[in-house]
Coordinates of C-alpha atoms in Angstrom, one line a residue:
M1 CA -17.9 200.5 138.1
R2 CA -14.3 201.6 138.6
A3 CA -14.7 205.4 138.3
L4 CA -12.0 207.9 137.7
G5 CA -11.8 211.7 138.4
R6 CA -11.5 214.0 135.4
V7 CA -8.1 214.9 136.6
A8 CA -6.9 211.4 135.8
W9 CA -7.7 211.7 132.1
A10 CA -4.1 211.8 130.9
W11 CA -3.2 208.8 133.0
L12 CA -6.4 207.1 132.0
L13 CA -5.6 207.5 128.3
L14 CA -2.1 206.2 128.6
L15 CA -3.3 203.2 130.7
Q16 CA -6.1 202.4 128.3
L17 CA -3.6 202.4 125.4
A18 CA -1.5 200.1 127.4
G19 CA -4.5 197.8 128.2
A20 CA -4.6 198.6 131.9
S21 CA -7.9 198.5 133.8
H22 CA -7.8 201.4 136.1
V23 CA -5.9 203.9 138.2
V24 CA -5.4 203.6 141.9
Y25 CA -4.2 206.8 143.4
D26 CA -1.5 206.8 146.1
Y27 CA -3.3 209.0 148.6
E28 CA -0.2 209.8 150.7
N29 CA 1.8 210.9 147.6
L30 CA -1.1 213.0 146.5
E31 CA -1.1 214.7 149.9
V32 CA 2.5 215.6 149.4
E33 CA 1.8 216.8 145.9
A34 CA -1.1 218.8 147.1
A35 CA 1.0 220.4 149.7
A36 CA 3.7 221.3 147.1
D37 CA 1.2 222.6 144.6
T38 CA -0.6 225.9 145.0
V39 CA -4.3 225.3 145.4
P40 CA -6.3 228.5 144.9
P41 CA -8.0 229.4 148.3
S42 CA -11.4 229.6 146.6
I43 CA -11.2 225.9 145.6
V44 CA -11.2 224.9 149.3
D45 CA -13.8 227.4 150.3
P46 CA -16.6 225.4 152.1
L47 CA -19.1 227.6 150.3
L48 CA -18.4 225.5 147.1
R49 CA -19.4 222.3 148.8
T50 CA -23.0 221.6 147.6
G51 CA -25.8 222.5 149.9
Y52 CA -28.6 220.2 148.8
H53 CA -27.0 217.5 146.6
F54 CA -26.1 214.3 148.3
Q55 CA -22.5 213.8 149.3
P56 CA -20.7 212.3 152.3
R57 CA -19.0 214.7 154.7
K58 CA -15.6 213.9 153.2
N59 CA -13.7 211.8 150.8
W60 CA -14.6 210.2 147.5
I61 CA -18.0 208.8 146.4
N62 CA -19.6 207.1 143.3
A63 CA -27.6 201.0 144.2
P64 CA -30.6 202.4 145.4
L65 CA -33.4 200.5 147.1
Y66 CA -36.7 201.2 148.8
Y67 CA -37.4 199.0 151.9
K68 CA -40.0 199.2 154.7
G69 CA -40.6 202.9 154.3
W70 CA -36.9 203.9 153.8
Y71 CA -34.9 204.9 150.7
H72 CA -31.5 203.3 150.8
L73 CA -28.6 204.8 148.8
F74 CA -25.5 202.6 148.5
Y75 CA -22.5 204.2 146.9
Q76 CA -18.8 203.6 146.2
Y77 CA -16.9 205.3 148.9
N78 CA -13.2 205.7 149.8
P79 CA -13.0 206.1 153.6
K80 CA -9.3 206.9 153.4
G81 CA -9.2 209.7 150.9
A82 CA -10.8 212.1 148.3
V83 CA -9.6 210.1 145.4
W84 CA -10.4 206.7 143.9
G85 CA -9.2 203.6 145.8
N86 CA -9.9 201.6 149.0
I87 CA -13.5 201.2 147.8
V88 CA -16.3 200.1 150.2
W89 CA -20.1 200.4 149.9
G90 CA -21.2 203.5 151.8
H91 CA -24.8 203.4 153.0
S92 CA -27.2 206.2 153.8
V93 CA -31.0 206.2 154.4
S94 CA -33.8 208.7 153.9
R95 CA -37.5 208.9 154.3
D96 CA -37.9 211.5 151.5
L97 CA -34.8 211.3 149.2
I98 CA -33.7 214.7 150.5
N99 CA -32.7 214.3 154.2
W100 CA -30.1 211.6 154.5
V101 CA -28.6 209.8 157.5
A102 CA -25.2 208.1 157.0
L103 CA -24.9 204.5 158.4
K104 CA -21.7 202.4 158.6
P105 CA -20.5 200.9 155.3
A106 CA -22.8 198.1 154.2
I107 CA -20.1 196.0 152.3
E108 CA -16.4 196.0 152.8
P109 CA -13.7 193.6 151.6
S110 CA -13.9 190.5 153.9
I111 CA -13.9 187.3 151.8
A112 CA -11.6 185.8 149.2
S113 CA -13.8 186.8 146.3
D114 CA -13.8 190.6 147.2
K115 CA -10.5 190.8 149.0
Y116 CA -9.2 193.4 146.6
G117 CA -12.3 195.5 146.0
C118 CA -16.0 195.8 146.4
W119 CA -17.2 197.4 143.2
S120 CA -20.6 198.4 141.8
G121 CA -23.7 196.3 141.7
S122 CA -27.5 196.4 142.3
A123 CA -30.2 195.5 144.7
T124 CA -33.1 193.1 144.0
T125 CA -36.1 192.4 146.2
L126 CA -36.8 188.6 146.2
L127 CA -40.3 187.0 146.1
D128 CA -40.4 186.8 150.0
G129 CA -39.5 190.5 150.3
T130 CA -35.8 189.9 151.1
P131 CA -33.5 192.4 149.6
A132 CA -30.3 191.0 148.0
I133 CA -27.2 193.0 146.9
M134 CA -25.3 191.6 143.9
Y135 CA -21.9 193.3 143.5
T136 CA -18.6 192.8 141.7
G137 CA -15.6 191.7 143.7
V138 CA -11.9 191.6 142.7
N139 CA -10.2 188.4 143.9
R140 CA -6.8 188.9 142.2
P141 CA -4.9 192.2 142.4
D142 CA -2.4 191.3 139.7
V143 CA -5.0 191.1 136.9
N144 CA -8.1 192.7 138.5
N145 CA -10.0 189.4 138.1
Q146 CA -13.7 190.3 138.5
V147 CA -16.4 188.0 139.9
Q148 CA -19.9 188.5 141.2
N149 CA -20.9 188.2 144.8
I150 CA -24.1 188.4 146.8
A151 CA -25.0 189.7 150.3
Y152 CA -28.2 189.6 152.4
P153 CA -29.3 191.6 155.4
R154 CA -28.5 190.0 158.7
N155 CA -31.9 191.0 160.0
K156 CA -34.8 191.5 157.6
S157 CA -36.9 193.1 160.2
D158 CA -34.5 196.0 160.5
P159 CA -35.9 198.7 158.1
L160 CA -32.5 200.4 158.1
L161 CA -30.7 197.2 156.9
R162 CA -27.7 198.1 159.0
E163 CA -25.8 194.8 158.7
W164 CA -25.1 192.6 155.7
V165 CA -23.8 189.1 155.5
K166 CA -22.1 187.2 152.6
P167 CA -23.0 183.6 152.2
T168 CA -20.3 181.0 151.9
H169 CA -21.3 180.1 148.3
N170 CA -19.7 183.3 147.0
P171 CA -18.7 184.0 144.3
I172 CA -22.0 183.1 142.6
I173 CA -20.9 184.1 139.0
V174 CA -17.4 183.8 137.6
P175 CA -16.2 184.6 134.1
R176 CA -16.1 181.4 131.9
G177 CA -16.3 180.5 128.2
G178 CA -14.2 183.3 126.8
V179 CA -15.5 186.1 128.9
N180 CA -12.9 188.8 129.7
A181 CA -12.3 188.3 133.4
T182 CA -10.8 191.8 133.8
Q183 CA -13.8 193.5 132.1
F184 CA -16.8 191.7 133.8
R185 CA -18.7 193.8 136.3
D186 CA -21.7 195.7 137.6
P187 CA -24.6 193.2 137.8
T188 CA -28.1 194.7 137.3
T189 CA -31.2 194.4 139.3
A190 CA -32.6 191.0 138.5
W191 CA -36.1 190.4 137.0
R192 CA -38.1 187.2 137.0
H193 CA -40.3 185.5 134.4
A194 CA -43.3 184.0 136.0
D195 CA -43.8 181.5 133.1
D196 CA -40.5 179.7 133.7
G197 CA -39.6 180.8 137.2
H198 CA -36.1 182.0 136.2
W199 CA -34.5 185.1 137.5
R200 CA -32.4 187.1 134.9
L201 CA -29.7 189.8 135.3
L202 CA -27.1 191.5 133.1
I203 CA -23.4 191.9 133.6
G204 CA -21.4 194.5 131.5
S205 CA -18.4 193.4 129.6
V206 CA -16.5 193.7 126.3
D207 CA -15.9 191.0 123.7
G208 CA -12.8 190.2 121.7
A209 CA -13.8 192.6 119.0
A210 CA -14.0 195.5 121.4
R211 CA -17.8 195.4 121.3
G212 CA -19.7 196.4 124.5
V213 CA -21.9 193.5 125.6
A214 CA -24.6 192.8 128.2
Y215 CA -24.4 189.2 129.2
V216 CA -27.6 187.5 130.4
Y217 CA -27.4 185.2 133.4
R218 CA -30.3 183.0 134.6
S219 CA -31.1 181.3 137.9
R220 CA -34.0 179.6 139.6
D221 CA -32.6 179.9 143.2
F222 CA -30.5 183.0 143.1
K223 CA -27.5 180.9 143.9
R224 CA -26.6 179.0 140.7
W225 CA -26.4 181.1 137.6
T226 CA -25.9 180.1 134.0
R227 CA -25.0 182.4 131.1
A228 CA -27.4 182.6 128.1
R229 CA -26.0 181.5 124.8
R230 CA -26.0 185.0 123.4
P231 CA -25.8 188.5 125.0
L232 CA -29.0 190.5 125.4
H233 CA -27.4 193.1 123.2
S234 CA -24.0 194.4 122.0
A235 CA -22.6 197.4 120.1
D236 CA -19.4 198.7 118.7
T237 CA -18.7 201.0 121.6
G238 CA -16.0 199.5 123.8
M239 CA -16.6 198.3 127.4
W240 CA -20.1 198.6 128.9
E241 CA -20.1 199.5 132.6
C242 CA -23.0 199.8 135.0
P243 CA -25.7 198.4 132.6
D244 CA -29.3 199.0 133.5
F245 CA -32.4 197.4 132.0
Y246 CA -35.9 198.2 132.9
P247 CA -39.5 198.6 131.5
V248 CA -41.3 201.9 130.9
S249 CA -45.0 202.3 130.4
R250 CA -46.2 202.9 126.8
A251 CA -48.8 205.3 128.1
G252 CA -46.3 208.1 128.4
R253 CA -47.2 208.9 132.0
R254 CA -45.1 209.5 135.0
V255 CA -45.9 206.0 136.2
G256 CA -43.1 203.5 136.9
V257 CA -43.5 199.8 136.3
E258 CA -41.9 196.8 138.0
T259 CA -39.0 195.1 136.3
S260 CA -40.9 191.9 135.7
E261 CA -44.0 193.5 134.1
A262 CA -45.0 192.8 130.5
E263 CA -46.7 195.0 127.8
V264 CA -44.2 197.7 128.0
K265 CA -41.2 199.2 126.2
H266 CA -37.8 198.6 127.6
V267 CA -34.8 200.8 128.2
L268 CA -31.2 199.5 128.0
K269 CA -28.6 201.9 129.4
N270 CA -24.9 201.5 129.5
S271 CA -22.0 203.6 130.8
L272 CA -19.4 203.7 128.1
D273 CA -16.0 203.2 129.7
L274 CA -14.1 204.9 126.8
R275 CA -16.3 208.0 126.6
R276 CA -17.4 208.3 130.2
Y277 CA -21.0 209.0 129.3
D278 CA -24.3 207.2 129.9
Y279 CA -26.1 206.2 126.7
Y280 CA -29.5 204.5 126.4
T281 CA -31.9 203.2 123.8
V282 CA -35.6 202.5 123.9
G283 CA -36.7 199.2 122.3
T284 CA -38.4 195.8 122.5
Y285 CA -37.4 192.9 124.8
D286 CA -38.0 189.5 123.2
R287 CA -38.4 187.3 126.3
K288 CA -38.3 184.0 124.4
A289 CA -35.2 184.8 122.4
E290 CA -33.6 186.6 125.3
R291 CA -32.8 189.5 123.0
Y292 CA -33.2 193.3 123.0
V293 CA -33.8 195.2 119.8
P294 CA -33.5 199.0 119.9
D295 CA -36.3 200.9 118.0
D296 CA -33.6 203.0 116.3
P297 CA -30.8 200.6 115.3
V298 CA -29.1 203.3 113.2
G299 CA -28.6 205.4 116.3
D300 CA -27.7 202.5 118.6
E301 CA -25.9 203.8 121.7
H302 CA -25.0 207.0 120.0
L303 CA -27.9 209.4 120.0
L304 CA -29.6 209.3 123.4
R305 CA -28.1 210.2 126.7
Y306 CA -29.6 210.7 130.1
D307 CA -27.5 213.8 130.6
Y308 CA -25.2 215.6 128.1
G309 CA -23.0 216.9 130.9
N310 CA -21.0 215.5 133.8
F311 CA -23.1 212.5 134.7
Y312 CA -22.0 208.8 134.8
A313 CA -22.5 205.4 136.4
S314 CA -26.2 206.0 136.8
K315 CA -28.8 203.5 138.2
T316 CA -32.6 203.5 138.4
F317 CA -34.9 201.8 140.9
Y318 CA -38.6 201.3 141.1
D319 CA -40.2 203.2 144.0
P320 CA -43.3 201.2 145.0
A321 CA -44.5 203.9 147.5
K322 CA -45.2 206.4 144.7
R323 CA -45.2 204.1 141.6
R324 CA -42.4 205.8 139.8
R325 CA -38.9 205.0 138.5
I326 CA -36.1 207.1 140.0
L327 CA -32.7 207.7 138.4
W328 CA -29.6 208.4 140.4
G329 CA -26.4 209.6 138.7
W330 CA -22.9 210.5 139.8
A331 CA -20.9 213.6 138.9
N332 CA -17.2 213.9 139.5
E333 CA -15.1 216.9 140.1
S334 CA -13.6 219.2 137.5
D335 CA -10.7 220.6 139.5
T336 CA -7.4 218.9 140.1
A337 CA -6.5 215.9 142.2
A338 CA -4.5 218.2 144.5
G339 CA -7.6 220.4 144.9
D340 CA -9.7 217.4 145.8
V341 CA -7.2 216.3 148.5
A342 CA -6.9 219.9 149.8
K343 CA -10.7 220.3 150.2
G344 CA -11.1 216.7 151.5
W345 CA -14.0 215.6 149.3
A346 CA -14.8 214.7 145.7
G347 CA -17.9 213.7 143.8
I348 CA -21.6 214.2 144.3
Q349 CA -24.9 212.5 143.4
A350 CA -27.2 214.3 141.0
I351 CA -30.6 215.2 142.3
P352 CA -32.7 212.1 142.0
R353 CA -34.9 212.2 138.9
T354 CA -38.2 210.7 138.0
V355 CA -38.0 209.1 134.5
W356 CA -40.7 208.1 132.2
L357 CA -41.3 207.5 128.5
D358 CA -42.1 210.5 126.3
P359 CA -45.5 210.2 124.6
S360 CA -43.7 210.0 121.3
G361 CA -42.1 206.8 122.5
K362 CA -38.7 208.0 121.2
Q363 CA -37.0 209.0 124.4
L364 CA -37.2 209.4 128.1
L365 CA -38.3 212.5 130.0
Q366 CA -36.6 213.4 133.3
W367 CA -37.6 215.7 136.1
P368 CA -36.2 216.3 139.7
V369 CA -38.2 214.3 142.2
E370 CA -41.1 216.4 143.7
E371 CA -39.5 216.1 147.2
V372 CA -36.8 218.6 146.3
E373 CA -39.4 221.4 146.1
A374 CA -39.8 221.1 149.9
L375 CA -36.5 222.9 150.1
R376 CA -37.8 226.0 148.3
G377 CA -37.7 229.1 150.4
K378 CA -37.9 232.8 149.5
S379 CA -38.9 233.4 145.8
V380 CA -39.0 236.1 143.2
T381 CA -40.9 236.3 140.0
L382 CA -40.6 238.1 136.6
K383 CA -43.5 238.2 134.2
D384 CA -43.8 239.3 130.6
R385 CA -40.4 240.8 130.5
V386 CA -38.9 241.4 127.1
I387 CA -35.1 240.9 126.8
R388 CA -33.7 243.0 123.9
P389 CA -30.9 241.9 121.7
G390 CA -27.6 242.1 123.7
Q391 CA -29.4 242.8 126.9
H392 CA -29.2 241.0 130.3
V393 CA -31.4 241.5 133.3
E394 CA -30.5 240.6 136.8
V395 CA -32.9 238.6 138.9
T396 CA -32.6 240.1 142.4
G397 CA -34.2 239.4 145.8
I398 CA -32.7 236.0 146.5
Q399 CA -29.3 234.5 147.3
A400 CA -28.5 232.9 143.9
A401 CA -25.7 230.6 145.0
Q402 CA -28.2 227.9 146.0
A403 CA -31.4 228.2 144.0
D404 CA -34.1 226.6 141.8
V405 CA -35.1 228.6 138.7
E406 CA -37.9 227.9 136.3
V407 CA -38.3 230.1 133.3
S408 CA -40.5 230.0 130.2
F409 CA -39.3 231.8 127.1
E410 CA -41.1 232.9 123.9
V411 CA -39.5 233.9 120.6
S412 CA -41.4 235.4 117.8
P413 CA -42.1 233.8 114.4
S414 CA -39.8 236.5 112.8
A415 CA -37.1 235.5 115.2
L416 CA -37.4 231.9 114.2
A417 CA -37.3 232.9 110.6
G418 CA -34.0 234.7 111.3
A419 CA -32.4 231.6 112.9
E420 CA -28.9 230.7 111.6
P421 CA -28.5 227.8 109.2
L422 CA -27.2 224.7 110.8
D423 CA -23.8 223.6 109.5
P424 CA -24.4 220.0 108.2
A425 CA -20.9 219.1 109.5
L426 CA -22.1 219.8 113.0
A427 CA -25.7 218.6 112.7
Y428 CA -25.0 215.4 114.7
D429 CA -22.4 216.8 117.2
A430 CA -24.1 219.1 119.6
E431 CA -21.1 219.4 121.9
R432 CA -18.8 220.5 119.1
L433 CA -21.5 222.9 117.9
C434 CA -21.8 224.5 121.3
G435 CA -18.0 224.8 121.5
V436 CA -18.2 226.8 118.2
K437 CA -21.4 228.8 119.0
R438 CA -20.8 229.6 122.6
A439 CA -22.9 231.9 124.8
D440 CA -20.8 235.0 123.8
V441 CA -21.2 234.3 120.0
K442 CA -24.1 236.4 118.7
G443 CA -26.7 234.5 116.7
G444 CA -30.1 234.9 115.1
A445 CA -32.7 233.2 117.4
G446 CA -30.4 233.0 120.5
P447 CA -28.4 232.3 122.4
F448 CA -30.8 233.2 125.2
G449 CA -31.1 231.8 128.7
L450 CA -29.5 232.2 132.1
W451 CA -26.2 233.3 133.5
V452 CA -25.9 231.5 136.8
L453 CA -23.2 231.7 139.5
A454 CA -22.2 235.1 138.1
S455 CA -20.1 237.7 139.7
A456 CA -21.2 241.4 140.0
N457 CA -18.7 242.4 137.3
L458 CA -19.7 239.4 135.1
K459 CA -16.0 238.3 134.9
E460 CA -17.4 235.0 136.1
R461 CA -20.6 233.5 134.8
T462 CA -21.9 230.1 133.7
A463 CA -24.3 230.2 130.8
V464 CA -27.2 227.8 130.3
F465 CA -29.0 228.6 127.1
F466 CA -30.9 227.7 124.0
R467 CA -30.0 228.5 120.4
V468 CA -32.3 227.8 117.4
F469 CA -30.9 226.9 114.0
K470 CA -32.6 226.1 110.6
A471 CA -31.9 222.6 109.3
A472 CA -30.2 222.4 105.9
G473 CA -32.7 221.8 103.2
S474 CA -35.9 221.9 105.2
N475 CA -35.5 225.1 107.2
K476 CA -37.0 223.2 110.1
P477 CA -36.1 224.7 113.5
V478 CA -33.4 222.8 115.4
V479 CA -33.0 223.6 119.0
L480 CA -29.6 223.3 120.8
M481 CA -29.4 223.4 124.6
C482 CA -25.9 224.2 126.0
T483 CA -24.1 224.8 129.2
D484 CA -21.1 227.0 128.7
P485 CA -18.8 227.2 131.8
T486 CA -15.8 228.6 129.9
K487 CA -16.1 231.9 131.9
S488 CA -17.3 230.2 135.2
S489 CA -14.1 230.9 137.1
L490 CA -10.9 232.9 137.2
N491 CA -9.1 229.9 138.8
P492 CA -6.5 228.2 136.6
N493 CA -6.2 224.5 135.8
L494 CA -9.9 223.8 135.7
Y495 CA -11.7 221.5 133.3
R496 CA -14.3 223.8 131.7
P497 CA -15.9 222.0 128.7
T498 CA -19.0 223.1 127.0
F499 CA -21.8 220.5 127.2
A500 CA -24.7 220.4 124.8
G501 CA -27.6 218.3 123.4
F502 CA -30.2 218.8 120.8
V503 CA -33.8 219.2 122.1
D504 CA -36.4 217.1 120.2
T505 CA -39.2 219.7 120.6
D506 CA -41.6 221.6 118.4
I507 CA -40.8 225.2 118.8
S508 CA -43.0 226.4 116.0
D509 CA -45.1 228.3 118.6
G510 CA -41.9 229.9 119.9
K511 CA -42.2 228.5 123.4
I512 CA -39.6 226.6 125.4
S513 CA -38.9 226.2 129.1
L514 CA -35.8 225.7 131.2
R515 CA -35.3 224.7 134.8
S516 CA -31.9 225.0 136.6
L517 CA -30.9 223.7 140.0
I518 CA -28.0 225.8 141.2
D519 CA -26.0 224.5 144.1
R520 CA -22.7 226.3 144.7
S521 CA -20.5 224.2 142.5
V522 CA -23.1 222.3 140.4
V523 CA -25.6 223.5 137.8
E524 CA -28.2 220.9 136.9
S525 CA -30.5 221.9 134.0
F526 CA -33.6 220.5 132.4
G527 CA -34.8 221.8 129.0
A528 CA -38.2 221.6 127.5
G529 CA -39.8 219.7 130.4
G530 CA -36.9 217.3 130.8
K531 CA -36.3 216.3 127.2
T532 CA -32.6 217.4 127.4
C533 CA -30.6 217.5 130.7
I534 CA -27.2 218.9 131.4
L535 CA -25.2 218.8 134.7
S536 CA -22.0 220.8 135.0
R537 CA -19.5 221.3 137.8
V538 CA -18.1 224.8 138.2
Y539 CA -15.8 226.4 140.8
P540 CA -16.2 230.2 140.9
S541 CA -13.6 232.3 142.7
L542 CA -15.7 235.5 142.9
A543 CA -19.4 234.3 142.6
I544 CA -19.4 232.4 145.9
G545 CA -22.1 232.6 148.6
K546 CA -23.7 236.0 148.8
N547 CA -21.6 237.3 145.9
A548 CA -23.3 235.0 143.4
R549 CA -25.7 236.7 141.0
L550 CA -28.4 235.4 138.6
Y551 CA -29.2 237.0 135.2
V552 CA -31.4 236.4 132.1
F553 CA -29.6 237.2 128.9
N554 CA -30.3 237.4 125.2
N555 CA -27.4 237.5 122.7
G556 CA -29.5 237.0 119.6
K557 CA -30.7 239.5 117.0
A558 CA -34.4 239.5 118.0
D559 CA -36.3 240.1 121.2
V560 CA -37.0 237.2 123.6
R561 CA -39.9 237.3 126.0
V562 CA -39.7 235.9 129.5
S563 CA -43.3 235.0 129.9
R564 CA -42.6 233.8 133.5
L565 CA -39.5 233.3 135.6
T566 CA -39.7 232.1 139.2
A567 CA -36.5 231.6 141.3
W568 CA -36.4 230.2 144.8
E569 CA -33.7 230.2 147.4
M570 CA -33.0 226.6 148.3
K571 CA -32.6 225.6 151.9
K572 CA -30.1 223.0 153.1
P573 CA -31.6 219.6 154.1
L574 CA -31.5 218.9 157.8
M575 CA -29.3 215.9 157.1
N576 CA -27.3 215.4 154.0
G577 CA -25.5 212.1 153.9
A578 CA -23.2 212.4 156.8

């Protein structure tokens, strides 16, 4: 992956139109620019730095692994600045996915095939238990020529895997046969077929027709790799970055399965370079034909996303200790490059999530790993509270800048009957619909939800809410989940988009749940038990620290009942990545 901050969007668009690969910031010039610009004091307030989301002590971040009782998080890291460039593989370890200890970088440019960059990759555990890291290296700066390299731990008996070595046969995969050498990156975790003894992995790319492709490479010895005749899958989406391919149990339980297991459904996820979102499909893997077929070809790469907010370059791994699959994702900043330089850090990891197949088989469910609940402290609870139309109720008794909130709502049958009709022109564009029907736009059944990171005078507030519509023709309820940060800050020059996704849930009984993890400058929300997830970055100028408030609100025309709301203060981990 070659990630970019949101503030580089204008540069990115121009460079993409010109056919360029990526932006490398001049850190020294940015420091001068930052000094010349006026950065609002609240942007550099240390109370906006997340409390329990993983991030290094400073500078910029972007393949997980479990080994000998330790979770390992490898991440793209700029040791020289809070912007993209000078990328090495940072390395932190944890016993519980919450408390992290930073080690020295695992991989840095040191050989000809990664001299100009060590980009993203994945970890694979070989048959003898040896972990191997496959990663993309850049060996020519003029054209960003991309090749694939491998590294092994110097000492397999070290559970912390503190030193890595690169064998002399690198690079092990180079672009040949018409493969675009400047768009050829991010090898996946490898899987092995016992019947033929071959390992397989995917590499993301784009073909001459601008179709995103996942190339399959095979090897018996993990040294010599051959490309399969056809890609595993492709779609008309542009470049695929950071592909991920893994099995999920058909049983619809929170049970992970190993990459090589059979009798499962498969998930293919790709990070779309043009759109900067992570899309996935659920489908069938034909092992003999080496092809993947989505269950829903009509919606191929367009309907399902892990997260409908600020969430990119994600990667899963199988956790053998608890037999679960865990998802990590990266969230960039939404302020300016000058702000990032002034505060000295940029980018966070989302809370790790357990992922499993919904019983319907149509989508994945996601939920914060159970370990995060160990950070819960003081709590408050509301029960059977009716929120009248136009009313908001403050949840008091905790410090709301760093909190975990779970709430169950109920709307009456008459309220559902009074839901607004869904405009057919917006029926497939949740984000645009949310932009039109924001939190302050009165509706029928909703909007109702939470105002988080709100100031006492409500001049600042971020809304996380549901809104129910009636589908054209059938009057079937359609649920929209939205995060609206348009009033999140009085600071200027912030990127404050509304994020939204439809929730595939049966709300005929009027019940729906929401969980929001609030952490100073990030709001990470899970609707209907993890069917729809939205992460948003916000930078309040008033609602900081002890001045942050939490409210339940209802801006619809009918009563909404809060059957139960529990909010916990969240403690800081003892160690958090640095």
